[in-house]
mmCIF file of C-alpha atoms and ligand atoms in Angstrom:
data_model
loop_
_atom_site.group_PDB
_atom_site.id
_atom_site.type_symbol
_atom_site.label_atom_id
_atom_site.label_comp_id
_atom_site.label_asym_id
_atom_site.label_seq_id
_atom_site.Cartn_x
_atom_site.Cartn_y
_atom_site.Cartn_z
ATOM 1 C CA MET A 239 -3.258 -36.817 18.905
ATOM 2 C CA ALA A 240 -0.772 -34.150 17.550
ATOM 3 C CA PHE A 241 -1.883 -30.761 17.788
ATOM 4 C CA ARG A 242 -3.516 -28.984 15.243
ATOM 5 C CA LEU A 243 -2.051 -24.895 14.406
ATOM 6 C CA LEU A 244 -3.358 -22.898 12.131
ATOM 7 C CA VAL A 245 -0.902 -20.700 10.526
ATOM 8 C CA THR A 246 -2.495 -17.841 8.236
ATOM 9 C CA ALA A 247 0.237 -15.336 8.537
ATOM 10 C CA GLY A 248 -1.539 -12.535 6.371
ATOM 11 C CA ASP A 249 0.362 -9.228 5.156
ATOM 12 C CA GLY A 250 3.819 -7.493 5.265
ATOM 13 C CA ILE A 251 5.819 -8.303 8.616
ATOM 14 C CA GLY A 252 2.767 -11.003 9.818
ATOM 15 C CA PRO A 253 4.760 -14.092 7.325
ATOM 16 C CA GLU A 254 8.800 -12.532 9.161
ATOM 17 C CA VAL A 255 7.944 -13.086 12.560
ATOM 18 C CA THR A 256 4.801 -15.491 12.389
ATOM 19 C CA ARG A 257 7.833 -17.537 11.000
ATOM 20 C CA GLU A 258 9.931 -16.654 14.103
ATOM 21 C CA ALA A 259 6.839 -18.008 16.507
ATOM 22 C CA VAL A 260 6.362 -21.246 14.684
ATOM 23 C CA THR A 261 9.140 -22.592 14.835
ATOM 24 C CA VAL A 262 9.726 -21.607 18.114
ATOM 25 C CA LEU A 263 6.393 -23.714 18.883
ATOM 26 C CA GLN A 264 7.592 -26.621 17.241
ATOM 27 C CA GLN A 265 10.769 -26.574 19.402
ATOM 28 C CA VAL A 266 8.682 -26.721 22.167
ATOM 29 C CA PHE A 267 7.443 -29.084 21.116
ATOM 30 C CA SER A 268 9.705 -31.226 20.482
ATOM 31 C CA ARG A 269 11.656 -30.857 23.342
ATOM 32 C CA SER A 270 8.311 -31.767 25.543
ATOM 33 C CA GLY A 271 7.673 -35.607 23.839
ATOM 34 C CA LYS A 272 4.150 -34.107 21.893
ATOM 35 C CA SER A 273 3.228 -33.326 18.093
ATOM 36 C CA LEU A 274 2.478 -30.499 16.858
ATOM 37 C CA GLU A 275 0.548 -30.623 12.660
ATOM 38 C CA VAL A 276 1.522 -27.189 11.226
ATOM 39 C CA SER A 277 -0.598 -26.042 8.125
ATOM 40 C CA GLU A 278 -0.937 -22.982 6.186
ATOM 41 C CA LYS A 279 -3.555 -20.627 4.729
ATOM 42 C CA ARG A 280 -4.360 -17.451 2.888
ATOM 43 C CA ILE A 281 -5.830 -14.269 4.800
ATOM 44 C CA GLY A 282 -6.117 -10.762 4.514
ATOM 45 C CA GLY A 283 -4.447 -8.768 1.244
ATOM 46 C CA ILE A 284 -2.669 -12.306 0.178
ATOM 47 C CA GLY A 285 -5.876 -14.028 -0.046
ATOM 48 C CA ILE A 286 -8.109 -10.986 -1.801
ATOM 49 C CA ASP A 287 -4.929 -11.417 -4.455
ATOM 50 C CA THR A 288 -4.774 -15.682 -4.745
ATOM 51 C CA ASP A 289 -8.575 -16.037 -4.199
ATOM 52 C CA GLY A 290 -10.018 -12.816 -5.001
ATOM 53 C CA THR A 291 -11.155 -13.103 -1.249
ATOM 54 C CA PRO A 292 -9.939 -11.903 1.902
ATOM 55 C CA LEU A 293 -11.416 -15.025 3.989
ATOM 56 C CA PRO A 294 -11.131 -18.074 1.315
ATOM 57 C CA GLN A 295 -13.615 -20.961 2.211
ATOM 58 C CA GLU A 296 -10.729 -22.987 2.710
ATOM 59 C CA THR A 297 -8.825 -21.423 4.980
ATOM 60 C CA LEU A 298 -12.086 -20.718 7.426
ATOM 61 C CA GLU A 299 -12.730 -24.805 6.756
ATOM 62 C CA ALA A 300 -8.686 -25.052 7.905
ATOM 63 C CA ALA A 301 -8.896 -23.361 10.709
ATOM 64 C CA LEU A 302 -12.697 -24.580 11.817
ATOM 65 C CA GLY A 303 -11.321 -28.212 11.767
ATOM 66 C CA SER A 304 -7.715 -26.382 14.119
ATOM 67 C CA ASP A 305 -7.098 -26.754 17.785
ATOM 68 C CA ALA A 306 -6.028 -22.761 17.501
ATOM 69 C CA VAL A 307 -4.635 -20.241 14.550
ATOM 70 C CA PHE A 308 -2.191 -17.791 15.096
ATOM 71 C CA LEU A 309 -2.604 -14.361 12.516
ATOM 72 C CA GLY A 310 0.730 -13.242 11.699
ATOM 73 C CA ALA A 311 -1.123 -9.556 10.773
ATOM 74 C CA VAL A 312 -3.375 -8.235 7.455
ATOM 75 C CA GLY A 313 -3.682 -5.585 5.810
ATOM 76 C CA GLY A 314 -1.138 -2.969 3.519
ATOM 77 C CA THR A 315 -1.886 0.043 1.610
ATOM 78 C CA LYS A 316 -2.097 -1.636 -2.155
ATOM 79 C CA TRP A 317 -5.918 -1.826 -0.537
ATOM 80 C CA ASN A 318 -6.087 0.344 1.467
ATOM 81 C CA GLY A 319 -8.380 1.806 -1.428
ATOM 82 C CA LEU A 320 -10.862 -0.741 -0.762
ATOM 83 C CA PRO A 321 -14.438 -0.108 0.874
ATOM 84 C CA PRO A 322 -14.625 -1.958 4.440
ATOM 85 C CA ASN A 323 -16.053 -4.507 3.390
ATOM 86 C CA THR A 324 -13.300 -6.459 0.970
ATOM 87 C CA ARG A 325 -10.223 -5.383 2.758
ATOM 88 C CA PRO A 326 -7.997 -7.600 4.014
ATOM 89 C CA GLU A 327 -9.194 -6.395 7.715
ATOM 90 C CA ALA A 328 -12.678 -7.617 6.997
ATOM 91 C CA GLY A 329 -11.288 -11.023 6.567
ATOM 92 C CA LEU A 330 -10.151 -11.302 9.926
ATOM 93 C CA LEU A 331 -13.003 -9.550 11.716
ATOM 94 C CA GLN A 332 -15.213 -12.881 9.488
ATOM 95 C CA LEU A 333 -12.498 -14.795 11.015
ATOM 96 C CA ARG A 334 -13.089 -13.801 14.578
ATOM 97 C CA ALA A 335 -16.590 -13.699 13.852
ATOM 98 C CA ALA A 336 -16.366 -17.908 12.546
ATOM 99 C CA LEU A 337 -14.698 -18.783 15.408
ATOM 100 C CA GLY A 338 -16.550 -17.154 18.048
ATOM 101 C CA GLY A 339 -13.517 -16.031 20.758
ATOM 102 C CA PHE A 340 -15.466 -12.662 22.829
ATOM 103 C CA ALA A 341 -12.942 -11.691 24.777
ATOM 104 C CA ASN A 342 -9.304 -10.547 24.102
ATOM 105 C CA LEU A 343 -6.370 -10.857 26.517
ATOM 106 C CA ARG A 344 -3.699 -8.571 25.552
ATOM 107 C CA PRO A 345 -0.871 -8.358 28.386
ATOM 108 C CA ALA A 346 1.084 -5.347 28.820
ATOM 109 C CA PHE A 347 3.910 -5.361 30.837
ATOM 110 C CA SER A 348 6.780 -3.577 31.709
ATOM 111 C CA ILE A 349 10.200 -6.186 31.519
ATOM 112 C CA ALA A 350 12.446 -4.513 33.971
ATOM 113 C CA GLU A 351 15.171 -4.558 30.844
ATOM 114 C CA LEU A 352 13.459 -3.236 28.723
ATOM 115 C CA ALA A 353 12.076 -0.105 31.301
ATOM 116 C CA ALA A 354 14.951 1.954 30.446
ATOM 117 C CA ASN A 355 13.787 2.103 26.709
ATOM 118 C CA SER A 356 10.180 3.102 27.153
ATOM 119 C CA PRO A 357 9.150 6.411 26.615
ATOM 120 C CA LEU A 358 8.670 7.619 29.670
ATOM 121 C CA LYS A 359 10.095 7.453 32.541
ATOM 122 C CA LEU A 360 11.723 4.295 34.398
ATOM 123 C CA GLU A 361 9.468 4.784 38.001
ATOM 124 C CA ILE A 362 6.796 5.327 36.098
ATOM 125 C CA VAL A 363 6.597 2.125 33.856
ATOM 126 C CA ALA A 364 9.031 -0.147 36.118
ATOM 127 C CA GLY A 365 6.804 -3.219 37.006
ATOM 128 C CA ALA A 366 3.576 -2.341 35.651
ATOM 129 C CA ASP A 367 1.294 -5.237 34.882
ATOM 130 C CA ILE A 368 -1.734 -4.896 32.594
ATOM 131 C CA LEU A 369 -4.527 -7.459 30.995
ATOM 132 C CA PHE A 370 -7.084 -5.354 29.182
ATOM 133 C CA VAL A 371 -9.457 -7.743 28.585
ATOM 134 C CA ARG A 372 -11.010 -5.872 25.210
ATOM 135 C CA GLU A 373 -14.795 -7.293 24.014
ATOM 136 C CA LEU A 374 -14.083 -8.528 20.052
ATOM 137 C CA LEU A 375 -17.599 -9.385 18.558
ATOM 138 C CA GLY A 376 -19.757 -7.076 19.439
ATOM 139 C CA GLY A 377 -19.766 -2.764 19.677
ATOM 140 C CA LEU A 378 -19.075 -0.573 16.230
ATOM 141 C CA TYR A 379 -16.970 -3.072 14.920
ATOM 142 C CA PHE A 380 -19.167 -5.193 14.437
ATOM 143 C CA GLY A 381 -23.334 -3.255 14.216
ATOM 144 C CA ALA A 382 -25.415 -2.694 12.008
ATOM 145 C CA PRO A 383 -26.101 -0.434 10.698
ATOM 146 C CA ARG A 384 -23.233 1.187 8.990
ATOM 147 C CA GLU A 385 -23.227 2.974 5.020
ATOM 148 C CA TRP A 386 -21.150 5.176 3.512
ATOM 149 C CA ASN A 387 -24.155 7.252 0.964
ATOM 150 C CA ARG A 388 -21.541 8.501 -1.031
ATOM 151 C CA GLY A 389 -24.979 10.191 -2.768
ATOM 152 C CA THR A 390 -26.535 11.847 0.629
ATOM 153 C CA GLY A 391 -22.348 13.015 1.852
ATOM 154 C CA GLU A 392 -23.506 10.966 5.269
ATOM 155 C CA ALA A 393 -21.420 7.971 6.905
ATOM 156 C CA TRP A 394 -22.766 6.104 9.866
ATOM 157 C CA ASN A 395 -21.845 3.172 11.937
ATOM 158 C CA THR A 396 -23.650 1.200 14.876
ATOM 159 C CA MET A 397 -22.285 0.585 18.556
ATOM 160 C CA ARG A 398 -24.653 -1.538 19.734
ATOM 161 C CA TYR A 399 -24.233 -3.933 22.444
ATOM 162 C CA THR A 400 -26.527 -6.533 24.742
ATOM 163 C CA ARG A 401 -27.072 -7.720 27.849
ATOM 164 C CA GLU A 402 -25.281 -11.139 27.101
ATOM 165 C CA GLU A 403 -22.546 -9.813 25.134
ATOM 166 C CA ILE A 404 -21.895 -7.505 28.358
ATOM 167 C CA VAL A 405 -22.449 -10.872 30.574
ATOM 168 C CA ARG A 406 -19.685 -12.683 28.987
ATOM 169 C CA VAL A 407 -16.967 -11.125 28.065
ATOM 170 C CA ALA A 408 -17.585 -9.374 32.365
ATOM 171 C CA ARG A 409 -17.638 -12.992 33.913
ATOM 172 C CA VAL A 410 -13.893 -13.148 31.926
ATOM 173 C CA ALA A 411 -12.268 -10.178 32.649
ATOM 174 C CA PHE A 412 -13.340 -11.427 36.556
ATOM 175 C CA GLU A 413 -11.773 -14.856 36.147
ATOM 176 C CA LEU A 414 -9.324 -13.302 35.832
ATOM 177 C CA ALA A 415 -8.463 -10.490 38.342
ATOM 178 C CA ALA A 416 -9.103 -12.487 41.021
ATOM 179 C CA LYS A 417 -6.255 -15.395 40.053
ATOM 180 C CA ARG A 418 -3.900 -11.716 39.201
ATOM 181 C CA GLY A 419 -4.312 -7.966 41.044
ATOM 182 C CA LYS A 420 -7.889 -9.254 42.336
ATOM 183 C CA LYS A 421 -8.925 -5.738 40.842
ATOM 184 C CA VAL A 422 -11.090 -5.004 37.458
ATOM 185 C CA THR A 423 -11.094 -1.210 35.329
ATOM 186 C CA SER A 424 -13.599 -1.189 33.780
ATOM 187 C CA VAL A 425 -12.864 1.522 30.625
ATOM 188 C CA ASP A 426 -16.090 3.265 29.025
ATOM 189 C CA LYS A 427 -17.768 6.426 27.413
ATOM 190 C CA ALA A 428 -20.832 6.632 30.733
ATOM 191 C CA ASN A 429 -21.465 10.378 30.853
ATOM 192 C CA VAL A 430 -22.035 10.501 27.064
ATOM 193 C CA LEU A 431 -23.604 7.250 25.672
ATOM 194 C CA GLU A 432 -25.674 4.553 26.092
ATOM 195 C CA VAL A 433 -24.370 1.877 25.171
ATOM 196 C CA SER A 434 -21.639 3.076 27.859
ATOM 197 C CA GLN A 435 -24.693 3.229 30.864
ATOM 198 C CA LEU A 436 -25.845 -0.396 30.043
ATOM 199 C CA TRP A 437 -22.227 -1.482 30.349
ATOM 200 C CA ARG A 438 -21.757 0.528 33.314
ATOM 201 C CA ALA A 439 -24.720 -1.070 34.522
ATOM 202 C CA THR A 440 -24.031 -4.784 33.680
ATOM 203 C CA VAL A 441 -20.275 -4.345 34.433
ATOM 204 C CA ALA A 442 -21.077 -3.761 38.000
ATOM 205 C CA GLU A 443 -24.045 -6.457 38.370
ATOM 206 C CA VAL A 444 -21.012 -8.436 37.324
ATOM 207 C CA ALA A 445 -18.980 -8.098 39.648
ATOM 208 C CA ALA A 446 -21.068 -9.127 42.598
ATOM 209 C CA GLU A 447 -20.065 -12.353 41.697
ATOM 210 C CA PHE A 448 -16.939 -11.463 42.430
ATOM 211 C CA PRO A 449 -16.978 -10.214 45.773
ATOM 212 C CA ASP A 450 -13.341 -10.938 46.348
ATOM 213 C CA VAL A 451 -12.559 -8.412 43.486
ATOM 214 C CA THR A 452 -12.354 -4.461 43.541
ATOM 215 C CA LEU A 453 -13.836 -2.741 40.541
ATOM 216 C CA GLU A 454 -13.718 0.932 39.646
ATOM 217 C CA HIS A 455 -15.044 2.348 36.511
ATOM 218 C CA GLN A 456 -13.422 5.274 34.592
ATOM 219 C CA LEU A 457 -13.986 7.923 31.744
ATOM 220 C CA VAL A 458 -12.008 6.635 28.050
ATOM 221 C CA ASP A 459 -10.326 9.514 27.727
ATOM 222 C CA SER A 460 -9.142 9.882 31.267
ATOM 223 C CA MET A 461 -7.822 6.387 31.129
ATOM 224 C CA ALA A 462 -6.341 6.530 28.563
ATOM 225 C CA MET A 463 -4.063 9.916 29.965
ATOM 226 C CA LEU A 464 -4.172 8.254 33.532
ATOM 227 C CA LEU A 465 -2.241 4.230 32.133
ATOM 228 C CA MET A 466 0.300 6.411 30.641
ATOM 229 C CA MET A 467 0.850 8.682 33.758
ATOM 230 C CA SER A 468 -0.100 5.511 37.064
ATOM 231 C CA PRO A 469 0.020 2.574 34.646
ATOM 232 C CA ARG A 470 1.156 0.545 37.868
ATOM 233 C CA ASN A 471 -2.765 1.244 39.040
ATOM 234 C CA TYR A 472 -4.043 -0.845 36.713
ATOM 235 C CA ASP A 473 -4.762 -4.948 36.773
ATOM 236 C CA VAL A 474 -7.234 -6.223 34.767
ATOM 237 C CA VAL A 475 -8.741 -3.794 32.210
ATOM 238 C CA LEU A 476 -11.557 -4.839 31.051
ATOM 239 C CA THR A 477 -13.639 -2.997 28.122
ATOM 240 C CA GLU A 478 -15.609 -2.488 24.529
ATOM 241 C CA ASN A 479 -14.412 -3.779 21.424
ATOM 242 C CA LEU A 480 -12.617 -0.121 19.539
ATOM 243 C CA PHE A 481 -11.795 1.675 22.931
ATOM 244 C CA GLY A 482 -9.635 -1.643 23.524
ATOM 245 C CA ASP A 483 -8.066 -1.304 20.365
ATOM 246 C CA ILE A 484 -7.148 1.600 21.021
ATOM 247 C CA LEU A 485 -5.613 1.463 24.657
ATOM 248 C CA SER A 486 -4.033 -1.316 23.934
ATOM 249 C CA ASP A 487 -2.128 0.166 21.466
ATOM 250 C CA GLU A 488 -1.484 2.970 23.325
ATOM 251 C CA SER A 489 -0.477 0.894 26.633
ATOM 252 C CA ALA A 490 3.218 -0.103 24.069
ATOM 253 C CA VAL A 491 4.951 2.448 25.144
ATOM 254 C CA ILE A 492 5.282 1.073 28.644
ATOM 255 C CA THR A 493 7.362 -2.035 26.867
ATOM 256 C CA GLY A 494 8.555 0.502 24.355
ATOM 257 C CA SER A 495 7.233 -1.381 20.998
ATOM 258 C CA LEU A 496 4.184 -2.173 19.853
ATOM 259 C CA GLY A 497 6.505 -5.210 18.950
ATOM 260 C CA MET A 498 6.556 -7.051 22.144
ATOM 261 C CA LEU A 499 3.137 -7.227 22.541
ATOM 262 C CA PRO A 500 0.748 -10.746 22.847
ATOM 263 C CA SER A 501 -3.202 -11.484 22.186
ATOM 264 C CA ALA A 502 -5.086 -14.519 22.209
ATOM 265 C CA THR A 503 -8.543 -14.585 22.075
ATOM 266 C CA ILE A 504 -10.502 -17.014 23.480
ATOM 267 C CA GLY A 505 -14.371 -18.279 24.861
ATOM 268 C CA GLY A 506 -14.926 -19.765 21.374
ATOM 269 C CA LYS A 507 -14.921 -22.746 19.046
ATOM 270 C CA VAL A 508 -11.055 -22.067 18.699
ATOM 271 C CA ASN A 509 -8.782 -19.693 20.062
ATOM 272 C CA LEU A 510 -7.324 -17.084 17.599
ATOM 273 C CA TYR A 511 -3.806 -15.814 18.740
ATOM 274 C CA GLU A 512 -2.281 -12.418 17.218
ATOM 275 C CA PRO A 513 0.132 -10.154 17.696
ATOM 276 C CA ILE A 514 -1.145 -7.277 18.556
ATOM 277 C CA HIS A 515 0.557 -4.758 15.968
ATOM 278 C CA GLY A 516 -0.229 -4.624 11.673
ATOM 279 C CA SER A 517 1.308 -5.654 8.663
ATOM 280 C CA ALA A 518 3.526 -2.295 9.560
ATOM 281 C CA PRO A 519 4.324 -2.053 5.789
ATOM 282 C CA ASP A 520 6.984 0.985 6.435
ATOM 283 C CA ILE A 521 8.961 -1.819 7.764
ATOM 284 C CA ALA A 522 7.984 -5.169 5.895
ATOM 285 C CA GLY A 523 10.490 -7.568 4.133
ATOM 286 C CA LYS A 524 13.966 -5.495 5.935
ATOM 287 C CA GLY A 525 13.876 -7.613 8.524
ATOM 288 C CA LEU A 526 13.875 -5.134 11.557
ATOM 289 C CA ALA A 527 10.092 -6.388 12.529
ATOM 290 C CA ASN A 528 11.221 -7.271 15.816
ATOM 291 C CA PRO A 529 9.421 -10.975 16.630
ATOM 292 C CA LEU A 530 9.317 -10.978 20.328
ATOM 293 C CA GLY A 531 5.088 -9.971 20.895
ATOM 294 C CA ALA A 532 4.668 -12.909 18.122
ATOM 295 C CA ILE A 533 7.173 -15.566 20.568
ATOM 296 C CA LEU A 534 4.894 -14.187 23.902
ATOM 297 C CA THR A 535 1.991 -15.054 21.713
ATOM 298 C CA GLY A 536 3.255 -18.743 20.805
ATOM 299 C CA ALA A 537 3.877 -18.860 24.644
ATOM 300 C CA LEU A 538 -0.277 -18.364 24.981
ATOM 301 C CA VAL A 539 -1.104 -20.744 22.377
ATOM 302 C CA LEU A 540 0.458 -23.433 25.172
ATOM 303 C CA ARG A 541 -0.370 -21.486 27.930
ATOM 304 C CA HIS A 542 -4.858 -21.324 26.387
ATOM 305 C CA SER A 543 -4.706 -23.999 24.049
ATOM 306 C CA ALA A 544 -2.290 -26.420 24.908
ATOM 307 C CA ASP A 545 -2.354 -26.991 28.205
ATOM 308 C CA MET A 546 2.091 -26.890 28.634
ATOM 309 C CA GLU A 547 1.731 -23.816 31.283
ATOM 310 C CA ALA A 548 4.849 -25.075 31.839
ATOM 311 C CA GLU A 549 6.763 -24.511 28.450
ATOM 312 C CA ALA A 550 4.507 -20.898 28.227
ATOM 313 C CA ALA A 551 6.292 -19.783 31.898
ATOM 314 C CA GLU A 552 9.379 -20.753 29.641
ATOM 315 C CA VAL A 553 9.461 -18.638 26.986
ATOM 316 C CA GLU A 554 8.961 -15.809 28.680
ATOM 317 C CA THR A 555 11.931 -16.428 30.288
ATOM 318 C CA ALA A 556 13.779 -16.515 27.290
ATOM 319 C CA VAL A 557 13.044 -13.756 25.405
ATOM 320 C CA ARG A 558 13.284 -12.058 28.968
ATOM 321 C CA LYS A 559 16.775 -14.000 29.121
ATOM 322 C CA THR A 560 17.716 -12.463 25.822
ATOM 323 C CA LEU A 561 16.866 -8.880 26.249
ATOM 324 C CA GLU A 562 19.074 -9.424 29.509
ATOM 325 C CA MET A 563 21.684 -10.288 27.503
ATOM 326 C CA GLY A 564 20.979 -6.582 25.700
ATOM 327 C CA PHE A 565 19.560 -8.060 22.761
ATOM 328 C CA ARG A 566 17.805 -6.202 20.700
ATOM 329 C CA THR A 567 15.517 -5.677 16.893
ATOM 330 C CA PRO A 568 15.901 -1.722 15.985
ATOM 331 C CA ASP A 569 12.443 -0.901 17.128
ATOM 332 C CA LEU A 570 12.814 -1.648 20.796
ATOM 333 C CA VAL A 571 16.454 1.041 20.372
ATOM 334 C CA ARG A 572 16.792 4.684 21.559
ATOM 335 C CA GLY A 573 19.653 6.911 22.110
ATOM 336 C CA ASP A 574 22.716 6.184 20.104
ATOM 337 C CA GLY A 575 22.329 2.224 20.780
ATOM 338 C CA ALA A 576 25.150 1.916 22.824
ATOM 339 C CA GLY A 577 25.968 -1.025 25.327
ATOM 340 C CA PHE A 578 23.064 -3.310 22.916
ATOM 341 C CA LYS A 579 23.421 -5.757 19.574
ATOM 342 C CA VAL A 580 20.900 -5.014 17.511
ATOM 343 C CA LEU A 581 19.345 -8.015 14.887
ATOM 344 C CA SER A 582 17.202 -8.735 12.343
ATOM 345 C CA THR A 583 14.197 -11.151 12.883
ATOM 346 C CA THR A 584 16.066 -13.636 11.624
ATOM 347 C CA GLU A 585 18.581 -13.906 14.432
ATOM 348 C CA MET A 586 15.847 -12.180 17.085
ATOM 349 C CA GLY A 587 14.237 -15.646 16.191
ATOM 350 C CA THR A 588 17.427 -17.688 16.308
ATOM 351 C CA LYS A 589 18.435 -15.645 19.964
ATOM 352 C CA VAL A 590 15.120 -16.501 21.931
ATOM 353 C CA ARG A 591 15.538 -20.640 20.527
ATOM 354 C CA GLU A 592 18.749 -20.327 21.881
ATOM 355 C CA MET A 593 17.949 -19.417 25.403
ATOM 356 C CA LEU A 594 15.070 -21.400 25.629
ATOM 357 C CA HIS A 595 16.319 -24.706 27.238
ATOM 358 C CA SER A 596 19.609 -23.174 28.153
HETATM 359 P P1 LIG B 702 0.655 -1.245 12.365
HETATM 360 O O1 LIG B 702 0.879 -1.561 13.740
HETATM 361 O O2 LIG B 702 0.909 -2.080 11.477
HETATM 362 O O3 LIG B 702 2.701 0.152 12.711
HETATM 363 C C1 LIG B 702 2.398 1.130 13.346
HETATM 364 C C2 LIG B 702 4.299 1.269 14.060
HETATM 365 O O4 LIG B 702 4.335 0.802 14.774
HETATM 366 C C3 LIG B 702 4.540 1.155 12.269
HETATM 367 O O5 LIG B 702 5.885 2.607 12.431
HETATM 368 C C4 LIG B 702 5.496 0.629 12.168
HETATM 369 O O6 LIG B 702 6.728 -0.118 11.945
HETATM 370 C C5 LIG B 702 5.682 -0.344 14.113
HETATM 371 N N1 LIG B 702 5.716 -1.860 14.231
HETATM 372 C C6 LIG B 702 5.051 -2.877 13.739
HETATM 373 N N2 LIG B 702 4.814 -3.527 14.183
HETATM 374 C C7 LIG B 702 6.340 -3.760 14.697
HETATM 375 C C8 LIG B 702 6.785 -5.466 15.229
HETATM 376 N N3 LIG B 702 6.422 -5.736 15.397
HETATM 377 N N4 LIG B 702 8.461 -4.738 14.692
HETATM 378 C C9 LIG B 702 9.343 -3.165 14.764
HETATM 379 N N5 LIG B 702 8.197 -2.689 14.632
HETATM 380 C C10 LIG B 702 6.302 -2.912 14.938
HETATM 381 O O7 LIG B 702 -0.375 -0.204 12.811
HETATM 382 P P2 LIG B 702 0.023 0.612 11.256
HETATM 383 O O8 LIG B 702 0.352 1.307 10.504
HETATM 384 O O9 LIG B 702 -1.821 1.206 11.305
HETATM 385 O O10 LIG B 702 -1.187 0.091 9.943
HETATM 386 C C11 LIG B 702 -0.749 -0.883 9.138
HETATM 387 C C12 LIG B 702 -1.621 -2.099 8.501
HETATM 388 O O11 LIG B 702 -1.427 -3.123 9.459
HETATM 389 C C13 LIG B 702 -2.543 -1.732 8.315
HETATM 390 O O12 LIG B 702 -4.011 -2.099 6.803
HETATM 391 C C14 LIG B 702 -4.187 -1.444 9.503
HETATM 392 O O13 LIG B 702 -5.281 -2.198 9.121
HETATM 393 C C15 LIG B 702 -3.021 -3.472 10.083
HETATM 394 N N6 LIG B 702 -3.628 -3.526 11.219
HETATM 395 C C16 LIG B 702 -3.707 -5.172 11.174
HETATM 396 C C17 LIG B 702 -3.781 -5.821 12.179
HETATM 397 C C18 LIG B 702 -4.132 -7.282 12.481
HETATM 398 O O14 LIG B 702 -4.255 -7.659 11.219
HETATM 399 N N7 LIG B 702 -4.517 -8.467 13.953
HETATM 400 C C19 LIG B 702 -3.819 -5.442 13.196
HETATM 401 C C20 LIG B 702 -3.012 -3.584 13.077
HETATM 402 C C21 LIG B 702 -3.246 -3.426 12.334
HETATM 403 C C1 LIG B 703 -5.980 -4.901 15.759
HETATM 404 C C2 LIG B 703 -6.504 -4.990 14.554
HETATM 405 C C3 LIG B 703 -8.013 -4.667 13.336
HETATM 406 C C4 LIG B 703 -8.432 -4.473 14.998
HETATM 407 C C5 LIG B 703 -7.723 -4.100 12.727
HETATM 408 C C6 LIG B 703 -6.723 -5.113 11.461
HETATM 409 C C7 LIG B 703 -9.227 -4.728 11.793
HETATM 410 O O1 LIG B 703 -5.866 -3.147 15.003
HETATM 411 O O2 LIG B 703 -5.614 -6.921 16.376
HETATM 412 O O3 LIG B 703 -5.613 -4.203 17.071
HETATM 413 O O4 LIG B 703 -9.083 -2.988 15.441
HETATM 414 O O5 LIG B 703 -9.384 -5.207 15.959
HETATM 415 MN MN1 LIG B 704 -5.667 -2.463 16.819
#
């Protein structure tokens, strides 16, 4: 039976990077004699413009009927004036809720060939390999009540978690840590927030089920600093929705660019795959976008949804080889760029496909 991938490329650079990732997946499936069925639907700003809603019903149904969903990015300046519940981003949040995946895995790693491109010192980033496990369906993103009361000039959002929501995402983090560096750093703001106190106590309970994995707690403000000072100290970093959003973008500094980082959301009905970056309106339509985060996201589709671990590793190796040979998109070049071959989005995708099976 064919593997059914629903592609929701979205806005800005979303379609540009998604095209490269999907072409890589098509090549991988065809080389392994497996069948891939790709269909495309609208989400985000393009959904608002065409269908009057950021998550058209047709897209939602297709997503629920697929084996995996690949999302490019949503949003853009054109829709910035809209209230949160009708913006392009609301379409993505509705999709996440409907698919039900609560554990968003965001690997942040230093690739040796790229370490020199990080604004951080080589000896600090070299060898860093962090896996963020970001809770994706709770916290401020989904808590009620939420409102901007224009009459009174007040606005509020609610940070809410239940014990069960924390237990299930913590188990994912510990299970993954048991298979890698055996350490979980749980990040919260337990010195101020009740929600964080529940988080900390619950994570400690779950830790007792995993005696081989070490647990440490860290407050989010100091964690933001420590991640940049000593990224190699961290293995699995477990945190709630908003803290995970912020810290994972910060960790893009370790790789040299936000355009490098993939993500996979697991635990629900259908897994959702997205590079962590946004629609990058400042570079959209110019061929400047780095497609490697999207291509590495494709590798996660192979690993977590298609049962094709060997092929996932091949894609990751192809990305490394491409970098080793000095190929770069402009976001990865610092200084005068001497010694690098600077490629457009499409050229970079083509280069990775050439490296695959070469
Ligand atoms: P962004 O991630 O779009 O861009 C931040 C900076 O990183 C920009 O300078 C951009 O040019 C650069 N960048 C991002 N991806 C890149 C890539 N692949 N290659 C090269 N450079 C890249 O964040 P933003 O500007 O804060 O947000 C723009 C829009 O994207 C907003 O509407 C936001 O809500 C949305 N957004 C969507 C998603 C998603 O759909 N998953 C994620 C984040 C942000
Ligand atoms: C991300 C994005 C989204 C988030 C937005 C666009 C809803 O920033 O995937 O990191 O905050 O989760
Ligand atoms: Mn984000």
